[in-house]
Every structure is written in C-alpha cells, then in structure tokens.
Amino acid sequence: MSEPVVSSIPADILGSDNPKDYSLTLAKGLAILEMFSEDVKAVTLQGVADHLSTSRATARRLIMTLEIAGYVEKGRDGYTLSSKCLAISRAYLGINSVLSILGDMVRDLAARLECPCSLVSLDRSDVMFLCRDPSRRVYASRLALGDRLPAHASAGGKLLLANLADDALRAWFGTVTAAPLASRTIQSYPALLAEIRKIRKLGYAVTESELEEGVLSLAVPVRDNKGTTTMALITSSMTTRTSLAGLIEANLETMKAAAEDMSQAFGDFLRHNA
C-alpha cells in the first residue's frame, strides 16, 4: 500500500503566522481525505502522521473524528473512505453537472487526437485535474481526477498563470518552491515572466521536459460565460513520438475548436444556473 508523504495543507496555513480566520484542525482533516486516490485505498495512523508532519497522537484524534463523523471506516489495512463522502461531492460531480459533459468532450478529443487529454484549473501553486481521459498516459505516475501538478512546470498551469498581472504573478511565484523537476524546469521569476508574456501573445502554452524528462504538453484556454479563462485543455505526448513543433502542428487547431465547444457548454451552464 502506497501513501503520500507530502502535506497538501497550504503553506500559509501551516506557517507560524496563521491567519486567525483559519481552522488548522479542519484543514488537517480535509488533508486526510485528500490522501485517498485510485492508488491509495486505505491510510494508517503513521501514514497520516507522516503526511501531515504531526504526531501519531494528533493523527489518531483526527482520524477518530472523521470516523465518528462517518467519513472513514476502520478496516484490516487501515482506514478507508465511507459512502458518506459522496454527500460532499454529489453537488459538484452529479450526473448532470457540467464536468460530466466536459468529461465526455475531453474523452472524445483524446480519441480523435490519439493522445491523452485533460482539463485542469489553477489551485494555489498547482493545477488540479477536473476531467481526464484515463485510457492514455505519458507521465510516469498515474494521474486521476483531483490530482495536482506544479503549475509553473505544466503547460496548463502556465496558461492559467498568464491571466495574472505581472505584480500578481510575482507575488504568486514568491509562494512556490520552483524545484528542478526536469532539465528545462523554470526556476526563476524572470524566466517565468518571459514565458508568460510569450503565452499571452500566442494564446496557448507548451512545455518540453519541464515536468518530466521527454514529456511534451500543449494547452489552450477554456473560458467562462464572461470570457475569462478559468480552465486549460491539455494534450501531451513524448519526444520519442514527436517533436514539440509536430505536436503543435498536428493538434493546435483541433484543440482550439474543442476548447471553444467546451467554453460554450461551460458558459451555457453558468448562465442557466446564475
């Protein structure tokens, strides 16, 4: 059984100068629920303690609170999610939700391009997967809905960061750790700013060996009913299959058309539910 060990609690909450309006205990409880994934079916007290960088006693209190509330259940291999968790997500992931519609469109695009495709949004320092074609993959790790990737090293993240003004982008970069993930990972603000300004002119974003060695990605914007870019549509490949120029030439126009259709569906949903 594999358990993640990197805390998902935002650094501004974990810091010593916590805003008074934050509940650290609630944040830790939610971080436990976020540990579960397609690969992590159960968590242990020690795994929770490592994940949150806290004591085993604190982990036990948090887990027992979630168990009493009905969100986790104790099993032979540790604690597992209960069906009550569906109550949290049903309004967001309901069968008639816009993500269900967009998910079908993402999978259709992946089949046409014969490449993995995803839809992501910006979540603090990361991009979070909202829709994904599960039948294809290029990354070493298997990504699922709700998983995150560092925004500064992903095509979708850079595309969404291009919506920020330069001052806001600088402030955002000051909150992240730009670790060298691959040979071409952007690690400085000037380099990121130059890339962002290029993206603003082109209207799309790319990466090559920034997140993982040999991985190519192309991202285009998906907009809301006000024309604001709120999501990024991504396709990926490998340098062993094509070049970055080849990925752009083969897929950009098709992706732009698909993104327009997704923007229309998303905009209609927002207008009808305003």
PDB file of C-alpha atoms in Angstrom:
ATOM      1  CA  MET A   1       0.000   0.000   0.000  1.00  0.00           C
ATOM      2  CA  SER A   2       1.464   3.377  -1.056  1.00  0.00           C
ATOM      3  CA  GLU A   3       0.796   6.517   0.927  1.00  0.00           C
ATOM      4  CA  PRO A   4       1.805  10.071   0.002  1.00  0.00           C
ATOM      5  CA  VAL A   5       4.068  11.875   2.442  1.00  0.00           C
ATOM      6  CA  VAL A   6       3.877  15.473   1.221  1.00  0.00           C
ATOM      7  CA  SER A   7       1.376  17.599   3.093  1.00  0.00           C
ATOM      8  CA  SER A   8      -1.384  19.134   0.986  1.00  0.00           C
ATOM      9  CA  ILE A   9      -2.135  21.830   3.584  1.00  0.00           C
ATOM     10  CA  PRO A  10      -1.261  25.236   2.094  1.00  0.00           C
ATOM     11  CA  ALA A  11       1.924  26.743   3.488  1.00  0.00           C
ATOM     12  CA  ASP A  12       0.148  29.936   4.544  1.00  0.00           C
ATOM     13  CA  ILE A  13      -1.958  27.888   6.950  1.00  0.00           C
ATOM     14  CA  LEU A  14       0.909  25.782   8.280  1.00  0.00           C
ATOM     15  CA  GLY A  15       3.112  28.819   8.904  1.00  0.00           C
ATOM     16  CA  SER A  16       3.681  30.308  12.342  1.00  0.00           C
ATOM     17  CA  ASP A  17       1.714  33.439  11.444  1.00  0.00           C
ATOM     18  CA  ASN A  18      -1.550  31.637  10.720  1.00  0.00           C
ATOM     19  CA  PRO A  19      -4.480  33.937   9.947  1.00  0.00           C
ATOM     20  CA  LYS A  20      -6.955  33.840  12.794  1.00  0.00           C
ATOM     21  CA  ASP A  21      -9.790  33.009  10.422  1.00  0.00           C
ATOM     22  CA  TYR A  22      -8.247  29.631   9.527  1.00  0.00           C
ATOM     23  CA  SER A  23      -9.001  26.417  11.403  1.00  0.00           C
ATOM     24  CA  LEU A  24      -5.829  24.340  11.236  1.00  0.00           C
ATOM     25  CA  THR A  25      -7.624  21.292  12.621  1.00  0.00           C
ATOM     26  CA  LEU A  26     -10.242  21.437   9.869  1.00  0.00           C
ATOM     27  CA  ALA A  27      -7.511  21.902   7.254  1.00  0.00           C
ATOM     28  CA  LYS A  28      -5.712  18.813   8.549  1.00  0.00           C
ATOM     29  CA  GLY A  29      -8.918  16.780   8.491  1.00  0.00           C
ATOM     30  CA  LEU A  30      -9.581  17.731   4.887  1.00  0.00           C
ATOM     31  CA  ALA A  31      -5.963  16.958   4.000  1.00  0.00           C
ATOM     32  CA  ILE A  32      -6.514  13.410   5.291  1.00  0.00           C
ATOM     33  CA  LEU A  33      -9.491  12.976   2.971  1.00  0.00           C
ATOM     34  CA  GLU A  34      -7.339  14.219   0.080  1.00  0.00           C
ATOM     35  CA  MET A  35      -4.806  11.443   0.740  1.00  0.00           C
ATOM     36  CA  PHE A  36      -7.135   8.894  -0.818  1.00  0.00           C
ATOM     37  CA  SER A  37      -6.825   8.208  -4.528  1.00  0.00           C
ATOM     38  CA  GLU A  38      -7.122   5.444  -7.084  1.00  0.00           C
ATOM     39  CA  ASP A  39      -3.839   4.060  -5.770  1.00  0.00           C
ATOM     40  CA  VAL A  40      -4.372   4.785  -2.065  1.00  0.00           C
ATOM     41  CA  LYS A  41      -7.401   2.856  -0.858  1.00  0.00           C
ATOM     42  CA  ALA A  42      -6.555   2.939   2.854  1.00  0.00           C
ATOM     43  CA  VAL A  43      -4.374   5.019   5.176  1.00  0.00           C
ATOM     44  CA  THR A  44      -2.740   4.184   8.503  1.00  0.00           C
ATOM     45  CA  LEU A  45      -2.194   6.350  11.576  1.00  0.00           C
ATOM     46  CA  GLN A  46       1.522   6.503  10.858  1.00  0.00           C
ATOM     47  CA  GLY A  47       0.874   7.365   7.227  1.00  0.00           C
ATOM     48  CA  VAL A  48      -1.403  10.228   8.284  1.00  0.00           C
ATOM     49  CA  ALA A  49       1.167  11.453  10.812  1.00  0.00           C
ATOM     50  CA  ASP A  50       3.890  11.470   8.136  1.00  0.00           C
ATOM     51  CA  HIS A  51       1.601  13.137   5.601  1.00  0.00           C
ATOM     52  CA  LEU A  52       0.721  15.968   7.984  1.00  0.00           C
ATOM     53  CA  SER A  53       4.140  16.169   9.639  1.00  0.00           C
ATOM     54  CA  THR A  54       2.444  15.757  13.009  1.00  0.00           C
ATOM     55  CA  SER A  55       2.472  13.324  15.928  1.00  0.00           C
ATOM     56  CA  ARG A  56       0.811   9.924  15.859  1.00  0.00           C
ATOM     57  CA  ALA A  57      -1.455  11.046  18.726  1.00  0.00           C
ATOM     58  CA  THR A  58      -2.697  14.026  16.723  1.00  0.00           C
ATOM     59  CA  ALA A  59      -3.210  11.810  13.684  1.00  0.00           C
ATOM     60  CA  ARG A  60      -5.254   9.419  15.827  1.00  0.00           C
ATOM     61  CA  ARG A  61      -7.549  12.207  17.081  1.00  0.00           C
ATOM     62  CA  LEU A  62      -8.115  13.478  13.562  1.00  0.00           C
ATOM     63  CA  ILE A  63      -8.831  10.022  12.161  1.00  0.00           C
ATOM     64  CA  MET A  64     -11.180   9.160  15.030  1.00  0.00           C
ATOM     65  CA  THR A  65     -13.073  12.426  14.478  1.00  0.00           C
ATOM     66  CA  LEU A  66     -13.541  11.540  10.816  1.00  0.00           C
ATOM     67  CA  GLU A  67     -14.599   8.021  11.825  1.00  0.00           C
ATOM     68  CA  ILE A  68     -17.165   9.264  14.350  1.00  0.00           C
ATOM     69  CA  ALA A  69     -18.487  11.725  11.766  1.00  0.00           C
ATOM     70  CA  GLY A  70     -18.873   8.823   9.360  1.00  0.00           C
ATOM     71  CA  TYR A  71     -16.400   9.835   6.658  1.00  0.00           C
ATOM     72  CA  VAL A  72     -13.894   6.998   7.177  1.00  0.00           C
ATOM     73  CA  GLU A  73     -14.188   3.401   8.330  1.00  0.00           C
ATOM     74  CA  LYS A  74     -11.638   1.185  10.035  1.00  0.00           C
ATOM     75  CA  GLY A  75     -10.632  -1.915   8.095  1.00  0.00           C
ATOM     76  CA  ARG A  76      -7.955  -4.585   8.106  1.00  0.00           C
ATOM     77  CA  ASP A  77      -5.431  -2.486   6.156  1.00  0.00           C
ATOM     78  CA  GLY A  78      -6.209   0.842   7.813  1.00  0.00           C
ATOM     79  CA  TYR A  79      -8.890   3.476   7.370  1.00  0.00           C
ATOM     80  CA  THR A  80     -10.943   3.711   4.184  1.00  0.00           C
ATOM     81  CA  LEU A  81     -13.408   6.257   2.854  1.00  0.00           C
ATOM     82  CA  SER A  82     -17.087   5.661   3.583  1.00  0.00           C
ATOM     83  CA  SER A  83     -20.013   6.282   1.266  1.00  0.00           C
ATOM     84  CA  LYS A  84     -20.862   9.418   3.262  1.00  0.00           C
ATOM     85  CA  CYS A  85     -18.100  11.197   1.353  1.00  0.00           C
ATOM     86  CA  LEU A  86     -20.438  11.178  -1.636  1.00  0.00           C
ATOM     87  CA  ALA A  87     -22.560  13.742   0.185  1.00  0.00           C
ATOM     88  CA  ILE A  88     -19.684  16.222  -0.096  1.00  0.00           C
ATOM     89  CA  SER A  89     -19.121  15.785  -3.823  1.00  0.00           C
ATOM     90  CA  ARG A  90     -22.551  14.982  -5.210  1.00  0.00           C
ATOM     91  CA  ALA A  91     -23.429  18.614  -5.984  1.00  0.00           C
ATOM     92  CA  TYR A  92     -20.098  19.058  -7.742  1.00  0.00           C
ATOM     93  CA  LEU A  93     -19.858  15.759  -9.557  1.00  0.00           C
ATOM     94  CA  GLY A  94     -23.511  14.972 -10.128  1.00  0.00           C
ATOM     95  CA  ILE A  95     -24.509  13.080 -13.244  1.00  0.00           C
ATOM     96  CA  ASN A  96     -25.920  16.249 -14.793  1.00  0.00           C
ATOM     97  CA  SER A  97     -23.042  18.516 -13.758  1.00  0.00           C
ATOM     98  CA  VAL A  98     -21.083  20.439 -16.321  1.00  0.00           C
ATOM     99  CA  LEU A  99     -17.980  18.367 -15.523  1.00  0.00           C
ATOM    100  CA  SER A 100     -19.804  15.258 -16.701  1.00  0.00           C
ATOM    101  CA  ILE A 101     -20.486  16.976 -20.015  1.00  0.00           C
ATOM    102  CA  LEU A 102     -16.953  18.325 -20.318  1.00  0.00           C
ATOM    103  CA  GLY A 103     -15.524  14.932 -19.373  1.00  0.00           C
ATOM    104  CA  ASP A 104     -17.268  13.337 -22.349  1.00  0.00           C
ATOM    105  CA  MET A 105     -15.849  16.047 -24.591  1.00  0.00           C
ATOM    106  CA  VAL A 106     -12.326  15.504 -23.232  1.00  0.00           C
ATOM    107  CA  ARG A 107     -12.526  11.757 -23.862  1.00  0.00           C
ATOM    108  CA  ASP A 108     -13.865  12.332 -27.379  1.00  0.00           C
ATOM    109  CA  LEU A 109     -10.978  14.692 -28.124  1.00  0.00           C
ATOM    110  CA  ALA A 110      -8.428  12.194 -26.788  1.00  0.00           C
ATOM    111  CA  ALA A 111      -9.835   9.533 -29.100  1.00  0.00           C
ATOM    112  CA  ARG A 112      -9.596  11.854 -32.102  1.00  0.00           C
ATOM    113  CA  LEU A 113      -6.056  13.011 -31.316  1.00  0.00           C
ATOM    114  CA  GLU A 114      -4.943   9.591 -30.088  1.00  0.00           C
ATOM    115  CA  CYS A 115      -3.203  11.426 -27.247  1.00  0.00           C
ATOM    116  CA  PRO A 116      -4.046  11.829 -23.546  1.00  0.00           C
ATOM    117  CA  CYS A 117      -6.171  14.915 -22.852  1.00  0.00           C
ATOM    118  CA  SER A 118      -7.118  16.645 -19.614  1.00  0.00           C
ATOM    119  CA  LEU A 119      -8.961  19.657 -18.278  1.00  0.00           C
ATOM    120  CA  VAL A 120      -7.353  21.486 -15.328  1.00  0.00           C
ATOM    121  CA  SER A 121      -7.920  24.523 -13.123  1.00  0.00           C
ATOM    122  CA  LEU A 122      -5.476  26.559 -11.050  1.00  0.00           C
ATOM    123  CA  ASP A 123      -5.421  25.641  -7.348  1.00  0.00           C
ATOM    124  CA  ARG A 124      -2.884  27.767  -5.451  1.00  0.00           C
ATOM    125  CA  SER A 125       0.569  26.572  -6.539  1.00  0.00           C
ATOM    126  CA  ASP A 126      -0.766  23.652  -8.593  1.00  0.00           C
ATOM    127  CA  VAL A 127      -3.136  22.718 -11.361  1.00  0.00           C
ATOM    128  CA  MET A 128      -5.872  20.266 -10.416  1.00  0.00           C
ATOM    129  CA  PHE A 129      -7.319  17.707 -12.822  1.00  0.00           C
ATOM    130  CA  LEU A 130     -11.067  18.184 -13.351  1.00  0.00           C
ATOM    131  CA  CYS A 131     -11.566  15.852 -16.326  1.00  0.00           C
ATOM    132  CA  ARG A 132      -9.160  13.326 -17.788  1.00  0.00           C
ATOM    133  CA  ASP A 133      -9.054  10.576 -20.368  1.00  0.00           C
ATOM    134  CA  PRO A 134      -7.970   7.572 -18.255  1.00  0.00           C
ATOM    135  CA  SER A 135      -7.125   5.259 -21.153  1.00  0.00           C
ATOM    136  CA  ARG A 136      -3.897   7.006 -22.179  1.00  0.00           C
ATOM    137  CA  ARG A 137      -0.879   8.236 -20.211  1.00  0.00           C
ATOM    138  CA  VAL A 138       2.570   9.738 -20.725  1.00  0.00           C
ATOM    139  CA  TYR A 139       3.543  10.634 -17.156  1.00  0.00           C
ATOM    140  CA  ALA A 140       5.423   8.161 -15.005  1.00  0.00           C
ATOM    141  CA  SER A 141       2.773   8.445 -12.290  1.00  0.00           C
ATOM    142  CA  ARG A 142      -0.851   7.596 -12.983  1.00  0.00           C
ATOM    143  CA  LEU A 143      -2.913  10.765 -12.625  1.00  0.00           C
ATOM    144  CA  ALA A 144      -6.571  10.827 -11.617  1.00  0.00           C
ATOM    145  CA  LEU A 145      -9.296  13.405 -11.041  1.00  0.00           C
ATOM    146  CA  GLY A 146      -8.368  15.717  -8.195  1.00  0.00           C
ATOM    147  CA  ASP A 147      -4.624  15.067  -8.555  1.00  0.00           C
ATOM    148  CA  ARG A 148      -2.292  18.040  -8.850  1.00  0.00           C
ATOM    149  CA  LEU A 149       0.844  19.056 -10.722  1.00  0.00           C
ATOM    150  CA  PRO A 150       3.088  22.096 -10.103  1.00  0.00           C
ATOM    151  CA  ALA A 151       1.631  24.959 -12.114  1.00  0.00           C
ATOM    152  CA  HIS A 152       4.963  26.571 -13.057  1.00  0.00           C
ATOM    153  CA  ALA A 153       6.129  23.341 -14.731  1.00  0.00           C
ATOM    154  CA  SER A 154       2.937  22.434 -16.616  1.00  0.00           C
ATOM    155  CA  ALA A 155       1.508  23.828 -19.836  1.00  0.00           C
ATOM    156  CA  GLY A 156      -1.951  24.228 -18.299  1.00  0.00           C
ATOM    157  CA  GLY A 157      -0.541  25.951 -15.257  1.00  0.00           C
ATOM    158  CA  LYS A 158       1.464  28.445 -17.279  1.00  0.00           C
ATOM    159  CA  LEU A 159      -1.547  29.171 -19.478  1.00  0.00           C
ATOM    160  CA  LEU A 160      -3.704  29.921 -16.419  1.00  0.00           C
ATOM    161  CA  LEU A 161      -0.943  31.986 -14.799  1.00  0.00           C
ATOM    162  CA  ALA A 162      -0.878  34.142 -17.933  1.00  0.00           C
ATOM    163  CA  ASN A 163      -4.192  35.623 -16.728  1.00  0.00           C
ATOM    164  CA  LEU A 164      -2.427  37.233 -13.771  1.00  0.00           C
ATOM    165  CA  ALA A 165      -0.986  40.735 -13.931  1.00  0.00           C
ATOM    166  CA  ASP A 166       2.799  40.885 -13.622  1.00  0.00           C
ATOM    167  CA  ASP A 167       2.693  42.034  -9.984  1.00  0.00           C
ATOM    168  CA  ALA A 168       0.246  39.269  -9.066  1.00  0.00           C
ATOM    169  CA  LEU A 169       2.402  36.753 -10.931  1.00  0.00           C
ATOM    170  CA  ARG A 170       5.470  37.861  -8.963  1.00  0.00           C
ATOM    171  CA  ALA A 171       3.546  37.505  -5.697  1.00  0.00           C
ATOM    172  CA  TRP A 172       2.355  34.057  -6.749  1.00  0.00           C
ATOM    173  CA  PHE A 173       5.873  32.925  -7.643  1.00  0.00           C
ATOM    174  CA  GLY A 174       7.036  34.012  -4.205  1.00  0.00           C
ATOM    175  CA  THR A 175       4.731  31.404  -2.643  1.00  0.00           C
ATOM    176  CA  VAL A 176       6.015  28.386  -4.597  1.00  0.00           C
ATOM    177  CA  THR A 177       9.144  26.290  -4.489  1.00  0.00           C
ATOM    178  CA  ALA A 178      10.353  26.029  -8.080  1.00  0.00           C
ATOM    179  CA  ALA A 179      12.246  22.772  -7.684  1.00  0.00           C
ATOM    180  CA  PRO A 180      14.127  21.369 -10.718  1.00  0.00           C
ATOM    181  CA  LEU A 181      11.732  18.623 -11.795  1.00  0.00           C
ATOM    182  CA  ALA A 182      13.366  18.025 -15.195  1.00  0.00           C
ATOM    183  CA  SER A 183      16.101  19.539 -17.362  1.00  0.00           C
ATOM    184  CA  ARG A 184      14.042  22.541 -18.531  1.00  0.00           C
ATOM    185  CA  THR A 185      12.009  23.365 -15.419  1.00  0.00           C
ATOM    186  CA  ILE A 186      11.542  27.112 -14.962  1.00  0.00           C
ATOM    187  CA  GLN A 187      13.153  28.082 -11.638  1.00  0.00           C
ATOM    188  CA  SER A 188      13.302  31.893 -11.649  1.00  0.00           C
ATOM    189  CA  TYR A 189      10.712  34.661 -11.844  1.00  0.00           C
ATOM    190  CA  PRO A 190      12.352  36.430 -14.825  1.00  0.00           C
ATOM    191  CA  ALA A 191      12.277  33.178 -16.806  1.00  0.00           C
ATOM    192  CA  LEU A 192       8.642  32.579 -15.859  1.00  0.00           C
ATOM    193  CA  LEU A 193       7.658  36.141 -16.750  1.00  0.00           C
ATOM    194  CA  ALA A 194       9.315  35.854 -20.171  1.00  0.00           C
ATOM    195  CA  GLU A 195       7.445  32.603 -20.795  1.00  0.00           C
ATOM    196  CA  ILE A 196       4.134  34.099 -19.636  1.00  0.00           C
ATOM    197  CA  ARG A 197       4.493  37.096 -21.936  1.00  0.00           C
ATOM    198  CA  LYS A 198       5.112  34.723 -24.838  1.00  0.00           C
ATOM    199  CA  ILE A 199       1.983  32.749 -23.922  1.00  0.00           C
ATOM    200  CA  ARG A 200      -0.112  35.929 -23.812  1.00  0.00           C
ATOM    201  CA  LYS A 201       0.901  36.689 -27.410  1.00  0.00           C
ATOM    202  CA  LEU A 202       0.466  33.155 -28.751  1.00  0.00           C
ATOM    203  CA  GLY A 203      -2.768  32.294 -26.929  1.00  0.00           C
ATOM    204  CA  TYR A 204      -1.506  28.831 -25.999  1.00  0.00           C
ATOM    205  CA  ALA A 205       1.194  27.281 -23.800  1.00  0.00           C
ATOM    206  CA  VAL A 206       3.668  24.435 -24.218  1.00  0.00           C
ATOM    207  CA  THR A 207       6.185  22.503 -22.145  1.00  0.00           C
ATOM    208  CA  GLU A 208       9.063  20.243 -23.097  1.00  0.00           C
ATOM    209  CA  SER A 209      10.936  18.337 -20.374  1.00  0.00           C
ATOM    210  CA  GLU A 210       9.770  20.780 -17.701  1.00  0.00           C
ATOM    211  CA  LEU A 211       7.693  18.453 -15.549  1.00  0.00           C
ATOM    212  CA  GLU A 212       9.148  15.116 -16.623  1.00  0.00           C
ATOM    213  CA  GLU A 213      12.020  14.378 -18.968  1.00  0.00           C
ATOM    214  CA  GLY A 214      10.820  13.790 -22.523  1.00  0.00           C
ATOM    215  CA  VAL A 215       7.201  14.855 -21.879  1.00  0.00           C
ATOM    216  CA  LEU A 216       5.631  17.378 -24.280  1.00  0.00           C
ATOM    217  CA  SER A 217       2.407  19.244 -23.494  1.00  0.00           C
ATOM    218  CA  LEU A 218       0.180  21.746 -25.259  1.00  0.00           C
ATOM    219  CA  ALA A 219      -2.544  23.775 -23.511  1.00  0.00           C
ATOM    220  CA  VAL A 220      -5.324  26.045 -24.800  1.00  0.00           C
ATOM    221  CA  PRO A 221      -7.836  28.145 -22.822  1.00  0.00           C
ATOM    222  CA  VAL A 222     -11.386  27.213 -21.830  1.00  0.00           C
ATOM    223  CA  ARG A 223     -13.410  30.296 -20.894  1.00  0.00           C
ATOM    224  CA  ASP A 224     -16.480  31.028 -18.776  1.00  0.00           C
ATOM    225  CA  ASN A 225     -19.573  32.963 -19.799  1.00  0.00           C
ATOM    226  CA  LYS A 226     -17.710  36.277 -19.262  1.00  0.00           C
ATOM    227  CA  GLY A 227     -14.821  35.296 -21.493  1.00  0.00           C
ATOM    228  CA  THR A 228     -12.393  34.717 -18.613  1.00  0.00           C
ATOM    229  CA  THR A 229     -10.006  31.783 -18.908  1.00  0.00           C
ATOM    230  CA  THR A 230     -10.842  29.549 -15.944  1.00  0.00           C
ATOM    231  CA  MET A 231      -9.638  26.155 -17.196  1.00  0.00           C
ATOM    232  CA  ALA A 232      -6.965  24.798 -19.513  1.00  0.00           C
ATOM    233  CA  LEU A 233      -7.375  21.978 -22.020  1.00  0.00           C
ATOM    234  CA  ILE A 234      -4.183  19.937 -22.329  1.00  0.00           C
ATOM    235  CA  THR A 235      -2.821  17.228 -24.564  1.00  0.00           C
ATOM    236  CA  SER A 236       0.536  15.509 -24.085  1.00  0.00           C
ATOM    237  CA  SER A 237       2.999  13.286 -25.880  1.00  0.00           C
ATOM    238  CA  MET A 238       6.623  12.144 -25.695  1.00  0.00           C
ATOM    239  CA  THR A 239       9.738  13.313 -27.514  1.00  0.00           C
ATOM    240  CA  THR A 240      10.174   9.709 -28.646  1.00  0.00           C
ATOM    241  CA  ARG A 241       6.926  10.023 -30.620  1.00  0.00           C
ATOM    242  CA  THR A 242       7.012  13.581 -31.959  1.00  0.00           C
ATOM    243  CA  SER A 243       8.680  16.964 -31.644  1.00  0.00           C
ATOM    244  CA  LEU A 244       7.147  19.966 -29.907  1.00  0.00           C
ATOM    245  CA  ALA A 245       6.616  21.602 -33.293  1.00  0.00           C
ATOM    246  CA  GLY A 246       4.978  18.408 -34.524  1.00  0.00           C
ATOM    247  CA  LEU A 247       2.652  18.301 -31.503  1.00  0.00           C
ATOM    248  CA  ILE A 248       1.572  21.888 -32.133  1.00  0.00           C
ATOM    249  CA  GLU A 249       1.113  21.427 -35.884  1.00  0.00           C
ATOM    250  CA  ALA A 250      -0.902  18.224 -35.506  1.00  0.00           C
ATOM    251  CA  ASN A 251      -3.141  19.251 -32.612  1.00  0.00           C
ATOM    252  CA  LEU A 252      -3.409  23.001 -32.021  1.00  0.00           C
ATOM    253  CA  GLU A 253      -6.304  23.830 -34.344  1.00  0.00           C
ATOM    254  CA  THR A 254      -8.315  20.778 -33.287  1.00  0.00           C
ATOM    255  CA  MET A 255      -7.738  21.637 -29.642  1.00  0.00           C
ATOM    256  CA  LYS A 256      -8.774  25.257 -30.162  1.00  0.00           C
ATOM    257  CA  ALA A 257     -12.040  24.120 -31.755  1.00  0.00           C
ATOM    258  CA  ALA A 258     -12.684  21.647 -28.930  1.00  0.00           C
ATOM    259  CA  ALA A 259     -11.908  24.334 -26.337  1.00  0.00           C
ATOM    260  CA  GLU A 260     -14.422  26.662 -27.997  1.00  0.00           C
ATOM    261  CA  ASP A 261     -17.076  23.962 -27.746  1.00  0.00           C
ATOM    262  CA  MET A 262     -16.199  23.387 -24.091  1.00  0.00           C
ATOM    263  CA  SER A 263     -16.308  27.132 -23.416  1.00  0.00           C
ATOM    264  CA  GLN A 264     -19.763  27.284 -24.973  1.00  0.00           C
ATOM    265  CA  ALA A 265     -21.008  24.365 -22.857  1.00  0.00           C
ATOM    266  CA  PHE A 266     -19.448  25.818 -19.698  1.00  0.00           C
ATOM    267  CA  GLY A 267     -20.819  29.293 -20.426  1.00  0.00           C
ATOM    268  CA  ASP A 268     -24.331  27.950 -21.062  1.00  0.00           C
ATOM    269  CA  PHE A 269     -24.190  26.046 -17.784  1.00  0.00           C
ATOM    270  CA  LEU A 270     -23.177  29.164 -15.845  1.00  0.00           C
ATOM    271  CA  ARG A 271     -25.839  31.318 -17.495  1.00  0.00           C
ATOM    272  CA  HIS A 272     -28.595  28.819 -16.825  1.00  0.00           C
ATOM    273  CA  ASN A 273     -27.529  28.397 -13.198  1.00  0.00           C
ATOM    274  CA  ALA A 274     -26.917  32.056 -12.402  1.00  0.00           C
TER     275      ALA A 274
END
